[in-house]
């Protein structure tokens, strides 16, 4: 089915307000008298339980465990129809095909979208599987809770990952992960397909906003914080995190989602793999495979990625799940398999444990069975995957606690953690221009005009993957605060806030206003639909801002978007605030910064292209022989940019040891000061450069960072450690694939903005 058609059907789903979820009434099969198998004993070790269960399973049951099916296959007429469960469809998926996992992809929720109904829906699936499967094996239920429990109406919507990237705050990202896991668990779900650890450098790519940005260390650090947050939330029920999309999904060749990419081994090893590794090392229980192809091989069929790197080099022991329909895609899209059995065999032999099928349970059962009969896959290999999947189920406590109390879900989810979401949105605001101190809005401002359609659009403010796959579906009201509402709430008595709804109206009102806030942005979308060959502000929005500038009155531009947009005619307003896609608390956060209740602390985790066509744009651009701005890094706003209402200075960098061995960490002390009259949080980044190196080195590479709170006038010395691995690169000629090593030589560490006048540096010799 074409992706568009599927999208339309998703929308129908949400509006199909039919009967509430019905639990099929099927008597549970009693355990056989006298037999109390080890796998049912909660006191036995997980490995014993897995071994015991595995030896009781038939080949068909094992195959089923490796299959993940969409919940919609069990509803209505077993097609994509949503609504109430149908017993015969449940039997087909959960008993006849013994599917080990169920997914609500991109918003496939209950007919009436409430947390309680989600919990009841998941419980119903779980109960059917536990009661009716021969060995009473619970399913793993998966969902994309990528910015809060975003599919569930009423759940708190956090900023999208790109905004979280601009916080440079692992503690906050961890807390948001834990909050998300609590909401996910309250609806009975055990598996979260987050975080995204992809590196995004091409602003045209539709999934740019789902990443933490362009830098390997920043992305890896935040992704690992998210993993720990999601998996560490202790409650009655645990939730597994997923590191996705392994590996190199952020490198589509032409900027379009899922288009094959070609990357050198050096780039793969030094730039793309490290962020996934950091998140895997944080203990992620699962990894999802890149839907695309790298260097002529679909990731789903790559033994190199899924086994050599992930298992052998990194020691990952968890579950590897494919992305949406990607095993079949080996046959139907990539043509590297002649039929489905061959496709399944390729993926499984590469190292895949579970296929996100997600529509054809019978097809998968038949396909893998045929692959076994044709000796394409061994039962031993199947046992290995099934053992990993069962291990995950036991570790999550599913056999002991397969259900949640649905009646508590609403109270646990609706409005939970809004203060945290507001803090996240606050910290993600990046102030990029503040000419003449136009911000924060002072007491002399008596009339504020709020212009731009995005000022009052909660759906686009939340972005894709919110309630629905492509964003909030028509007819659904997302709870939250828009920028207009936030400004109205925050404006002091005596200040009038005028909403201008047309460009003409805005310009007319701006004439006698003290300030105009114009909110621009882009439409919510997801995956390929969000690709943008010209990532720039639309012509009508540029014209609106141009007209406002022409009034001569101060203008502050607020951008609600999932990527930096070339501003064109809209460039050059006195104020510029990048708000990203800040979620349900976004309106409060924007107002917090505009009125100065919050001192902005966000720093760009992504470079802002100056011209359309500059993409991909990223700060780690390698040096070349053309020195002009067009051929080197010349961002409108560089990676790490961001202003505050106080002043900061980076005063010094001192290396504890000026000579180290390649296997040693480098320890640095950075002196920083708050030179202004307001307290604030400062992001302290340290970059490395090599005056001379064997292979090209970028003029700056982030190797350490932290955030510090500094009172007005305060000075602090911050200690940062650069682990040796961060200096390692792939040596050798163009074909480089050898192990990464730290080359001896001189390394220069800069704190603050690399290349900026007066930025302090320290030099360390690596022997
Ligand atoms: C996306 C994944 C997501 C999956 C399930 C896929 O299309 O690429 O990120 O986890 O769908 O919804
Ligand atoms: C998405 C899923 C989504 C589905 C909607 C897929 O491509 O990845 O998450 O539910 O399409 O039709």
PDB file of N, CA, C and O and ligand atoms in Angstrom, residues 3 6 68 103-107 142-146 151 192-194 196 198 207 210 242 244-245 249 257-258 288-291 321-326 356 465 469 527, ligand 1:
ATOM      1  N   UNK A   3       2.494   4.760   0.834  1.00  0.00           N
ATOM      2  CA  UNK A   3       2.569   5.404   2.151  1.00  0.00           C
ATOM      3  C   UNK A   3       1.447   6.415   2.344  1.00  0.00           C
ATOM      4  O   UNK A   3       0.912   6.548   3.417  1.00  0.00           O
ATOM      5  N   UNK A   6      -1.722   4.792   3.357  1.00  0.00           N
ATOM      6  CA  UNK A   6      -1.681   4.370   4.756  1.00  0.00           C
ATOM      7  C   UNK A   6      -1.935   5.563   5.659  1.00  0.00           C
ATOM      8  O   UNK A   6      -2.560   5.476   6.683  1.00  0.00           O
ATOM      9  N   UNK A  68       6.732  -8.812  14.620  1.00  0.00           N
ATOM     10  CA  UNK A  68       6.001  -7.706  15.246  1.00  0.00           C
ATOM     11  C   UNK A  68       4.886  -7.252  14.296  1.00  0.00           C
ATOM     12  O   UNK A  68       5.138  -6.929  13.142  1.00  0.00           O
ATOM     13  N   UNK A 103       2.699  -3.605  17.673  1.00  0.00           N
ATOM     14  CA  UNK A 103       3.082  -2.200  17.590  1.00  0.00           C
ATOM     15  C   UNK A 103       1.879  -1.320  17.297  1.00  0.00           C
ATOM     16  O   UNK A 103       1.010  -1.692  16.510  1.00  0.00           O
ATOM     17  N   UNK A 104       1.851  -0.176  17.978  1.00  0.00           N
ATOM     18  CA  UNK A 104       0.959   0.910  17.570  1.00  0.00           C
ATOM     19  C   UNK A 104       1.851   1.915  16.876  1.00  0.00           C
ATOM     20  O   UNK A 104       2.421   2.791  17.519  1.00  0.00           O
ATOM     21  N   UNK A 105       2.015   1.781  15.578  1.00  0.00           N
ATOM     22  CA  UNK A 105       2.919   2.674  14.847  1.00  0.00           C
ATOM     23  C   UNK A 105       2.241   3.984  14.528  1.00  0.00           C
ATOM     24  O   UNK A 105       1.073   3.998  14.142  1.00  0.00           O
ATOM     25  N   UNK A 106       2.960   5.052  14.715  1.00  0.00           N
ATOM     26  CA  UNK A 106       2.485   6.366  14.273  1.00  0.00           C
ATOM     27  C   UNK A 106       1.077   6.718  14.683  1.00  0.00           C
ATOM     28  O   UNK A 106       0.348   7.342  13.921  1.00  0.00           O
ATOM     29  N   UNK A 107       0.657   6.298  15.849  1.00  0.00           N
ATOM     30  CA  UNK A 107      -0.614   6.793  16.367  1.00  0.00           C
ATOM     31  C   UNK A 107      -1.780   5.825  16.276  1.00  0.00           C
ATOM     32  O   UNK A 107      -2.930   6.233  16.433  1.00  0.00           O
ATOM     33  N   UNK A 142       5.005  -2.194  21.526  1.00  0.00           N
ATOM     34  CA  UNK A 142       5.908  -1.091  21.177  1.00  0.00           C
ATOM     35  C   UNK A 142       5.195   0.154  20.669  1.00  0.00           C
ATOM     36  O   UNK A 142       4.124   0.080  20.055  1.00  0.00           O
ATOM     37  N   UNK A 143       5.815   1.285  20.927  1.00  0.00           N
ATOM     38  CA  UNK A 143       5.227   2.561  20.515  1.00  0.00           C
ATOM     39  C   UNK A 143       6.350   3.581  20.314  1.00  0.00           C
ATOM     40  O   UNK A 143       7.434   3.432  20.872  1.00  0.00           O
ATOM     41  N   UNK A 144       6.082   4.602  19.523  1.00  0.00           N
ATOM     42  CA  UNK A 144       7.052   5.677  19.323  1.00  0.00           C
ATOM     43  C   UNK A 144       6.758   6.820  20.290  1.00  0.00           C
ATOM     44  O   UNK A 144       6.053   7.763  19.941  1.00  0.00           O
ATOM     45  N   UNK A 145       7.280   6.745  21.494  1.00  0.00           N
ATOM     46  CA  UNK A 145       7.119   7.860  22.445  1.00  0.00           C
ATOM     47  C   UNK A 145       8.389   8.699  22.341  1.00  0.00           C
ATOM     48  O   UNK A 145       9.283   8.605  23.171  1.00  0.00           O
ATOM     49  N   UNK A 146       8.452   9.493  21.293  1.00  0.00           N
ATOM     50  CA  UNK A 146       9.705  10.162  20.948  1.00  0.00           C
ATOM     51  C   UNK A 146       9.825  11.574  21.521  1.00  0.00           C
ATOM     52  O   UNK A 146      10.906  12.157  21.535  1.00  0.00           O
ATOM     53  N   UNK A 151       1.684   9.803  21.305  1.00  0.00           N
ATOM     54  CA  UNK A 151       0.507   9.325  20.567  1.00  0.00           C
ATOM     55  C   UNK A 151      -0.770   9.440  21.385  1.00  0.00           C
ATOM     56  O   UNK A 151      -1.864   9.331  20.852  1.00  0.00           O
ATOM     57  N   UNK A 192       9.732   1.330  24.050  1.00  0.00           N
ATOM     58  CA  UNK A 192       9.700   2.640  23.416  1.00  0.00           C
ATOM     59  C   UNK A 192      10.725   2.722  22.296  1.00  0.00           C
ATOM     60  O   UNK A 192      11.903   2.481  22.520  1.00  0.00           O
ATOM     61  N   UNK A 193      10.268   3.111  21.101  1.00  0.00           N
ATOM     62  CA  UNK A 193      11.179   3.243  19.961  1.00  0.00           C
ATOM     63  C   UNK A 193      11.839   4.621  19.975  1.00  0.00           C
ATOM     64  O   UNK A 193      11.602   5.471  19.109  1.00  0.00           O
ATOM     65  N   UNK A 194      12.631   4.860  20.969  1.00  0.00           N
ATOM     66  CA  UNK A 194      13.367   6.108  21.150  1.00  0.00           C
ATOM     67  C   UNK A 194      14.545   5.776  22.072  1.00  0.00           C
ATOM     68  O   UNK A 194      14.454   4.819  22.855  1.00  0.00           O
ATOM     69  N   UNK A 196      16.362   8.600  19.100  1.00  0.00           N
ATOM     70  CA  UNK A 196      17.010   8.643  17.797  1.00  0.00           C
ATOM     71  C   UNK A 196      18.445   9.117  18.031  1.00  0.00           C
ATOM     72  O   UNK A 196      18.660  10.171  18.618  1.00  0.00           O
ATOM     73  N   UNK A 198      20.616   9.239  15.418  1.00  0.00           N
ATOM     74  CA  UNK A 198      21.152   9.588  14.094  1.00  0.00           C
ATOM     75  C   UNK A 198      21.768  10.984  14.126  1.00  0.00           C
ATOM     76  O   UNK A 198      21.300  11.861  14.842  1.00  0.00           O
ATOM     77  N   UNK A 207      13.475  14.141   8.620  1.00  0.00           N
ATOM     78  CA  UNK A 207      13.524  13.684  10.010  1.00  0.00           C
ATOM     79  C   UNK A 207      14.597  14.399  10.820  1.00  0.00           C
ATOM     80  O   UNK A 207      14.963  13.964  11.909  1.00  0.00           O
ATOM     81  N   UNK A 210      13.925  14.990  14.425  1.00  0.00           N
ATOM     82  CA  UNK A 210      13.858  13.838  15.326  1.00  0.00           C
ATOM     83  C   UNK A 210      15.213  13.497  15.926  1.00  0.00           C
ATOM     84  O   UNK A 210      15.331  12.559  16.704  1.00  0.00           O
ATOM     85  N   UNK A 242      15.023   2.103  22.772  1.00  0.00           N
ATOM     86  CA  UNK A 242      15.539   1.611  21.495  1.00  0.00           C
ATOM     87  C   UNK A 242      16.455   2.660  20.890  1.00  0.00           C
ATOM     88  O   UNK A 242      16.047   3.806  20.726  1.00  0.00           O
ATOM     89  N   UNK A 244      17.862   4.134  17.744  1.00  0.00           N
ATOM     90  CA  UNK A 244      17.541   4.023  16.317  1.00  0.00           C
ATOM     91  C   UNK A 244      18.112   5.215  15.569  1.00  0.00           C
ATOM     92  O   UNK A 244      18.444   6.207  16.197  1.00  0.00           O
ATOM     93  N   UNK A 245      18.333   5.127  14.273  1.00  0.00           N
ATOM     94  CA  UNK A 245      18.107   3.993  13.382  1.00  0.00           C
ATOM     95  C   UNK A 245      19.486   3.554  12.922  1.00  0.00           C
ATOM     96  O   UNK A 245      20.114   4.278  12.141  1.00  0.00           O
ATOM     97  N   UNK A 249      21.291   6.443   9.324  1.00  0.00           N
ATOM     98  CA  UNK A 249      20.003   6.819   8.719  1.00  0.00           C
ATOM     99  C   UNK A 249      19.945   8.306   8.370  1.00  0.00           C
ATOM    100  O   UNK A 249      19.192   8.719   7.501  1.00  0.00           O
ATOM    101  N   UNK A 257      14.171  11.216   2.636  1.00  0.00           N
ATOM    102  CA  UNK A 257      14.128  10.147   3.618  1.00  0.00           C
ATOM    103  C   UNK A 257      14.302   8.771   2.986  1.00  0.00           C
ATOM    104  O   UNK A 257      13.673   8.455   1.976  1.00  0.00           O
ATOM    105  N   UNK A 258      15.143   7.958   3.581  1.00  0.00           N
ATOM    106  CA  UNK A 258      15.330   6.555   3.213  1.00  0.00           C
ATOM    107  C   UNK A 258      15.967   6.346   1.836  1.00  0.00           C
ATOM    108  O   UNK A 258      15.938   5.250   1.295  1.00  0.00           O
ATOM    109  N   UNK A 288      17.042  -0.372  16.779  1.00  0.00           N
ATOM    110  CA  UNK A 288      16.257  -0.475  15.542  1.00  0.00           C
ATOM    111  C   UNK A 288      17.165  -0.146  14.362  1.00  0.00           C
ATOM    112  O   UNK A 288      17.986   0.758  14.421  1.00  0.00           O
ATOM    113  N   UNK A 289      16.949  -0.900  13.286  1.00  0.00           N
ATOM    114  CA  UNK A 289      17.842  -0.807  12.131  1.00  0.00           C
ATOM    115  C   UNK A 289      17.419   0.342  11.212  1.00  0.00           C
ATOM    116  O   UNK A 289      16.235   0.616  11.022  1.00  0.00           O
ATOM    117  N   UNK A 290      18.409   0.980  10.624  1.00  0.00           N
ATOM    118  CA  UNK A 290      18.219   1.995   9.582  1.00  0.00           C
ATOM    119  C   UNK A 290      17.431   1.393   8.418  1.00  0.00           C
ATOM    120  O   UNK A 290      17.764   0.321   7.921  1.00  0.00           O
ATOM    121  N   UNK A 291      16.423   2.115   8.004  1.00  0.00           N
ATOM    122  CA  UNK A 291      15.600   1.663   6.887  1.00  0.00           C
ATOM    123  C   UNK A 291      16.321   1.807   5.546  1.00  0.00           C
ATOM    124  O   UNK A 291      15.932   1.206   4.546  1.00  0.00           O
ATOM    125  N   UNK A 321      15.575  -4.933  16.188  1.00  0.00           N
ATOM    126  CA  UNK A 321      14.308  -4.962  15.468  1.00  0.00           C
ATOM    127  C   UNK A 321      14.470  -4.174  14.173  1.00  0.00           C
ATOM    128  O   UNK A 321      15.222  -3.196  14.126  1.00  0.00           O
ATOM    129  N   UNK A 322      13.809  -4.625  13.138  1.00  0.00           N
ATOM    130  CA  UNK A 322      13.884  -3.892  11.869  1.00  0.00           C
ATOM    131  C   UNK A 322      12.999  -2.658  11.971  1.00  0.00           C
ATOM    132  O   UNK A 322      12.241  -2.498  12.924  1.00  0.00           O
ATOM    133  N   UNK A 323      13.075  -1.795  10.998  1.00  0.00           N
ATOM    134  CA  UNK A 323      12.098  -0.715  10.895  1.00  0.00           C
ATOM    135  C   UNK A 323      10.940  -1.218  10.020  1.00  0.00           C
ATOM    136  O   UNK A 323      10.958  -2.350   9.503  1.00  0.00           O
ATOM    137  N   UNK A 324       9.967  -0.360   9.884  1.00  0.00           N
ATOM    138  CA  UNK A 324       8.675  -0.630   9.251  1.00  0.00           C
ATOM    139  C   UNK A 324       8.782  -1.369   7.905  1.00  0.00           C
ATOM    140  O   UNK A 324       9.296  -0.794   6.943  1.00  0.00           O
ATOM    141  N   UNK A 325       8.345  -2.605   7.864  1.00  0.00           N
ATOM    142  CA  UNK A 325       8.272  -3.391   6.614  1.00  0.00           C
ATOM    143  C   UNK A 325       9.617  -3.592   5.918  1.00  0.00           C
ATOM    144  O   UNK A 325       9.662  -3.891   4.726  1.00  0.00           O
ATOM    145  N   UNK A 326      10.703  -3.431   6.667  1.00  0.00           N
ATOM    146  CA  UNK A 326      11.991  -3.405   5.984  1.00  0.00           C
ATOM    147  C   UNK A 326      12.538  -4.773   5.600  1.00  0.00           C
ATOM    148  O   UNK A 326      13.408  -4.853   4.731  1.00  0.00           O
ATOM    149  N   UNK A 356       9.743  -5.911  12.106  1.00  0.00           N
ATOM    150  CA  UNK A 356       8.558  -5.062  12.209  1.00  0.00           C
ATOM    151  C   UNK A 356       7.830  -5.283  10.901  1.00  0.00           C
ATOM    152  O   UNK A 356       8.066  -4.594   9.918  1.00  0.00           O
ATOM    153  N   UNK A 465       4.595  13.159  14.576  1.00  0.00           N
ATOM    154  CA  UNK A 465       4.581  12.181  15.669  1.00  0.00           C
ATOM    155  C   UNK A 465       3.882  12.769  16.906  1.00  0.00           C
ATOM    156  O   UNK A 465       4.366  12.664  18.031  1.00  0.00           O
ATOM    157  N   UNK A 469       0.675  10.116  13.118  1.00  0.00           N
ATOM    158  CA  UNK A 469       2.012   9.971  12.531  1.00  0.00           C
ATOM    159  C   UNK A 469       2.495  11.300  11.946  1.00  0.00           C
ATOM    160  O   UNK A 469       3.588  11.774  12.241  1.00  0.00           O
ATOM    161  N   UNK A 527       8.660  11.932   8.351  1.00  0.00           N
ATOM    162  CA  UNK A 527       9.368  11.109   7.371  1.00  0.00           C
ATOM    163  C   UNK A 527       9.394  11.815   6.009  1.00  0.00           C
ATOM    164  O   UNK A 527       9.543  13.031   5.958  1.00  0.00           O
TER     165      UNK A 527
HETATM  166  C1  LIG B   1      10.023   4.856  11.540  1.00  0.00           C
HETATM  167  C2  LIG B   1      10.516   4.464  12.904  1.00  0.00           C
HETATM  168  C3  LIG B   1       9.366   4.089  13.792  1.00  0.00           C
HETATM  169  C4  LIG B   1       8.522   3.042  13.111  1.00  0.00           C
HETATM  170  C5  LIG B   1       7.330   2.624  13.925  1.00  0.00           C
HETATM  171  C6  LIG B   1       9.066   3.851  10.981  1.00  0.00           C
HETATM  172  O1  LIG B   1       8.527   4.294   9.796  1.00  0.00           O
HETATM  173  O2  LIG B   1      11.129   4.981  10.676  1.00  0.00           O
HETATM  174  O3  LIG B   1      11.254   5.518  13.468  1.00  0.00           O
HETATM  175  O4  LIG B   1       9.844   3.625  15.019  1.00  0.00           O
HETATM  176  O5  LIG B   1       8.051   3.535  11.887  1.00  0.00           O
HETATM  177  O6  LIG B   1       6.347   3.573  13.948  1.00  0.00           O
END
